[in-house]
Coordinates of C-alpha atoms in Angstrom, one line a residue:
X139 CA -61.7 -30.5 89.4
X140 CA -58.2 -31.8 88.7
X141 CA -58.0 -35.4 87.5
X142 CA -55.7 -37.8 89.4
X143 CA -52.3 -38.1 87.8
X144 CA -52.9 -35.3 85.2
X145 CA -50.8 -32.2 85.4
X146 CA -52.6 -30.2 82.7
X147 CA -55.9 -30.6 81.1
X148 CA -57.2 -28.7 78.0
X149 CA -60.7 -28.2 76.7
X150 CA -61.5 -29.0 73.1
X151 CA -61.4 -25.3 72.2
X152 CA -58.0 -25.0 73.8
X153 CA -56.7 -27.9 71.8
X154 CA -57.8 -26.2 68.6
X155 CA -56.3 -22.8 69.6
X156 CA -53.0 -24.5 70.4
X157 CA -53.0 -26.4 67.0
X158 CA -52.4 -29.6 68.8
X159 CA -53.3 -32.8 67.0
X160 CA -53.3 -36.4 68.2
X161 CA -52.4 -39.4 66.2
X162 CA -51.3 -43.0 66.3
X163 CA -47.5 -43.6 66.5
X164 CA -45.8 -45.0 63.4
X165 CA -42.3 -46.1 62.5
X166 CA -40.0 -44.2 60.1
X167 CA -36.4 -44.6 59.1
X168 CA -33.9 -42.7 61.2
X169 CA -32.4 -39.7 59.3
X170 CA -28.8 -38.8 60.0
X171 CA -27.2 -35.5 59.1
X172 CA -23.7 -34.5 58.1
X173 CA -22.3 -31.0 58.7
X174 CA -20.0 -29.5 56.1
X175 CA -18.7 -26.0 55.6
X176 CA -17.7 -24.3 52.3
X177 CA -17.9 -21.2 50.1
X178 CA -20.7 -20.1 47.8
X179 CA -19.8 -19.8 44.1
X180 CA -21.3 -18.9 40.8
X181 CA -23.0 -21.6 38.7
X182 CA -20.7 -21.7 35.7
X183 CA -23.5 -21.9 33.2
X184 CA -25.0 -18.7 34.7
X185 CA -22.0 -16.4 34.5
X186 CA -19.6 -15.1 31.8
X187 CA -16.2 -13.7 32.4
X188 CA -15.4 -11.3 29.6
X189 CA -11.9 -10.2 28.7
X190 CA -9.7 -9.6 25.7
X191 CA -8.0 -12.4 23.7
X192 CA -4.9 -10.1 23.1
X193 CA -3.0 -7.5 25.0
X194 CA -3.9 -3.8 24.9
X195 CA -5.3 -0.9 26.9
X196 CA -8.9 -0.2 27.9
X197 CA -10.3 2.5 25.7
X198 CA -13.8 2.7 27.1
X199 CA -16.2 1.0 29.6
X200 CA -19.8 0.8 28.4
X201 CA -21.5 -0.8 31.4
X202 CA -21.8 -0.5 35.2
X203 CA -22.7 -3.0 38.0
X204 CA -26.4 -3.8 38.1
X205 CA -27.0 -2.9 34.5
X206 CA -29.1 -5.4 32.4
X207 CA -27.4 -6.3 29.1
X208 CA -28.4 -8.4 26.1
X209 CA -26.3 -11.0 24.3
X210 CA -24.0 -9.1 21.9
X211 CA -24.0 -5.8 23.8
X212 CA -20.6 -4.1 23.9
X213 CA -19.3 -3.9 27.5
X214 CA -15.9 -2.4 26.8
X215 CA -13.4 -1.6 24.0
X216 CA -9.7 -2.2 23.9
X217 CA -7.0 -0.4 21.9
X218 CA -4.9 -3.3 20.6
X219 CA -2.0 -3.4 18.1
X220 CA -2.8 -7.0 17.2
X221 CA -6.4 -6.1 16.5
X222 CA -5.3 -3.2 14.3
X223 CA -3.0 -5.5 12.3
X224 CA -5.8 -8.0 11.9
X225 CA -8.2 -5.4 10.6
X226 CA -5.5 -4.0 8.2
X227 CA -4.9 -7.6 6.9
X228 CA -8.7 -7.9 6.3
X229 CA -8.8 -4.7 4.3
X230 CA -5.8 -5.7 2.2
X231 CA -7.4 -9.1 1.6
X232 CA -10.6 -7.4 0.4
X233 CA -8.6 -5.2 -2.0
X234 CA -6.7 -8.2 -3.4
X235 CA -10.0 -10.1 -4.0
X236 CA -11.5 -7.1 -5.8
X237 CA -8.4 -6.7 -8.0
X238 CA -8.4 -10.5 -8.8
X239 CA -12.1 -10.3 -9.8
X240 CA -11.4 -7.4 -12.2
X241 CA -8.5 -9.2 -13.7
X242 CA -10.5 -12.3 -14.3
X243 CA -13.3 -10.3 -16.0
X244 CA -10.6 -8.6 -18.1
X245 CA -9.1 -11.9 -19.2
X246 CA -12.5 -13.3 -20.1
X247 CA -13.2 -10.3 -22.3
X248 CA -9.8 -10.6 -24.0
X249 CA -10.4 -14.3 -24.6
X250 CA -13.7 -13.5 -26.3
X251 CA -11.9 -11.1 -28.6
X252 CA -9.1 -13.6 -29.3
X253 CA -6.5 -11.4 -27.4
X254 CA -6.0 -13.8 -24.6
X255 CA -5.7 -17.6 -23.9
X256 CA -7.5 -20.2 -21.8
X257 CA -4.3 -20.5 -19.8
X258 CA -4.4 -16.8 -18.8
X259 CA -8.1 -17.2 -17.8
X260 CA -7.3 -20.2 -15.6
X261 CA -4.4 -18.3 -14.0
X262 CA -6.8 -15.4 -13.2
X263 CA -9.3 -17.8 -11.7
X264 CA -6.7 -19.4 -9.5
X265 CA -5.6 -15.9 -8.3
X266 CA -9.2 -15.1 -7.4
X267 CA -9.6 -18.4 -5.5
X268 CA -6.4 -17.7 -3.6
X269 CA -7.6 -14.1 -2.8
X270 CA -10.9 -15.5 -1.6
X271 CA -9.1 -17.9 0.8
X272 CA -7.0 -15.1 2.1
X273 CA -10.1 -13.0 2.8
X274 CA -11.7 -15.8 4.7
X275 CA -8.6 -16.4 6.8
X276 CA -8.4 -12.7 7.6
X277 CA -12.0 -12.7 8.7
X278 CA -11.5 -15.7 10.9
X279 CA -8.4 -14.2 12.6
X280 CA -10.4 -11.0 13.3
X281 CA -13.3 -12.9 14.6
X282 CA -11.1 -15.0 16.8
X283 CA -9.8 -11.8 18.5
X284 CA -13.4 -10.9 19.3
X285 CA -13.3 -7.7 17.4
X286 CA -16.6 -6.0 16.8
X287 CA -17.5 -2.4 16.3
X288 CA -14.9 0.3 16.1
X289 CA -12.1 1.0 13.7
X290 CA -8.4 1.3 13.7
X291 CA -7.0 -0.9 16.5
X292 CA -10.3 -1.0 18.5
X293 CA -11.4 -4.3 19.9
X294 CA -15.0 -4.5 21.1
X295 CA -15.7 -6.9 24.0
X296 CA -19.3 -8.1 23.9
X297 CA -21.5 -10.1 26.3
X298 CA -22.0 -13.7 25.2
X299 CA -25.3 -13.9 27.1
X300 CA -28.3 -12.0 28.4
X301 CA -27.8 -11.1 32.1
X302 CA -26.9 -8.6 34.7
X303 CA -23.5 -6.9 35.0
X304 CA -22.2 -8.4 38.3
X305 CA -18.8 -6.8 38.4
X306 CA -16.7 -4.3 36.4
X307 CA -12.9 -4.5 36.8
X308 CA -11.9 -2.4 33.8
X309 CA -10.6 1.1 34.1
X310 CA -9.9 3.4 31.1
X311 CA -6.2 3.4 30.2
X312 CA -5.6 0.2 32.1
X313 CA -3.1 -2.2 30.4
X314 CA -4.7 -5.7 30.0
X315 CA -3.7 -9.1 28.7
X316 CA -5.4 -12.2 27.4
X317 CA -5.8 -13.7 30.9
X318 CA -7.6 -10.7 32.4
X319 CA -11.3 -10.7 33.3
X320 CA -12.7 -7.2 32.8
X321 CA -16.5 -7.7 33.2
X322 CA -18.6 -10.4 34.8
X323 CA -22.1 -10.8 33.4
X324 CA -24.7 -13.3 34.4
X325 CA -26.9 -14.2 37.4
X326 CA -26.7 -15.6 40.9
X327 CA -29.8 -17.9 40.8
X328 CA -29.0 -20.6 41.5
X329 CA -25.7 -20.6 43.4
X330 CA -23.4 -23.5 44.2
X331 CA -22.0 -24.4 47.6
X332 CA -18.8 -26.4 47.4
X333 CA -18.1 -28.4 50.5
X334 CA -15.6 -31.0 51.7
X335 CA -16.9 -34.2 53.1
X336 CA -14.6 -35.9 55.6
X337 CA -13.8 -39.6 55.0
X338 CA -15.8 -40.7 58.0
X339 CA -19.0 -39.2 56.5
X340 CA -18.5 -40.3 52.9
X341 CA -21.0 -43.3 53.2
X342 CA -23.7 -40.9 54.4
X343 CA -23.7 -38.4 51.5
X344 CA -25.1 -39.0 48.1
X345 CA -26.2 -37.0 45.1
X346 CA -29.9 -36.0 45.6
X347 CA -29.6 -35.6 49.4
X348 CA -31.5 -32.8 51.0
X349 CA -29.5 -29.9 52.5
X350 CA -30.3 -27.1 54.8
X351 CA -27.8 -24.2 54.6
X352 CA -27.0 -21.3 57.0
X353 CA -24.6 -18.4 56.4
X354 CA -22.7 -16.0 58.6
X355 CA -24.5 -13.2 56.9
X356 CA -28.0 -14.6 57.7
X357 CA -27.6 -16.7 60.9
X358 CA -31.3 -16.9 61.5
X359 CA -32.3 -17.9 57.9
X360 CA -32.2 -21.5 56.5
X361 CA -31.7 -22.0 52.7
X362 CA -32.9 -25.2 51.2
X363 CA -31.0 -27.1 48.5
X364 CA -29.8 -30.5 47.4
X365 CA -26.5 -32.3 46.8
X366 CA -25.9 -32.1 43.1
X367 CA -22.5 -33.8 42.8
X368 CA -20.2 -36.0 44.9
X369 CA -16.7 -36.6 43.7
X370 CA -15.7 -40.2 42.9
X371 CA -12.3 -40.0 44.6
X372 CA -10.9 -38.5 47.9
X373 CA -8.3 -35.8 47.9
X374 CA -5.2 -37.8 48.9
X375 CA -3.7 -34.9 51.0
X376 CA -6.8 -33.7 52.9
X377 CA -8.6 -37.0 53.0
X378 CA -11.9 -35.3 52.0
X379 CA -14.4 -35.7 49.2
X380 CA -15.5 -32.7 47.1
X381 CA -19.3 -32.2 47.0
X382 CA -21.6 -29.6 45.5
X383 CA -24.9 -28.3 46.8
X384 CA -27.3 -26.3 44.5
X385 CA -29.3 -23.6 46.2
X386 CA -32.2 -21.5 44.8
X387 CA -31.4 -17.8 45.2
X388 CA -34.3 -16.0 43.6
X389 CA -34.0 -13.0 46.0
X390 CA -30.3 -12.7 45.5
X391 CA -29.5 -12.9 49.2
X392 CA -26.7 -15.4 48.7
X393 CA -23.6 -14.0 47.3
X394 CA -20.6 -15.9 45.8
X395 CA -17.7 -15.8 48.2
X396 CA -19.9 -16.1 51.3
X397 CA -19.1 -18.8 53.9
X398 CA -21.9 -21.3 54.5
X399 CA -22.6 -24.4 56.6
X400 CA -24.7 -27.2 55.2
X401 CA -26.6 -29.8 57.2
X402 CA -26.9 -32.6 54.7
X403 CA -29.8 -35.0 55.5

């Protein structure tokens, strides 16, 4: 029998099956949301852009996208005149040091037999000290170029971190300069979403705020993150505030360069 003034009635079993629960009302602060759109980007600490410190031509490419590499692994080699000169300077410095050491030993033997003087020994010691300094300087120059394995004018580019090869831009024979990135190594977990906050919404966005993010690529999926950084000053031309949202990306679904929309709570 239908009760007066009741449109629908449910039995106790029906309540359980529908997962309906009853409770007393309670008050809670109202939560507002700010919408912001931006582009996904690498987290700088998670990616390394590898390129030569001097000009040259790509001699070999040792990796491919998706490959796992360890810190110190060679990813490419460059033929470089500057690297060849630096290596030649190092070899010359080693030769001069060896000669100065022999000369010092000779002067010490002559001094012991009375055929040389203290002054000549001190002079030989000074020449050895100078040759040692030259060798250290040559080693530092070669190290600054990033030169590893390989002889002649070869310059070995190595990975500064463990990670996955994300991109390879190098081609054998390609001329390259000191500003070129040839290989990207790292990871995409987490990723950053950089967004612009309009001036009218600045008071409602703070570091630590929860954020729900959707992308064009995955319109039916919501990614959870939080606001990690909010700039201290507005862009004077666009009248917006730069903010950064950090998103977990364990499955690699989010790719740097994607457009995303954040609902900042």
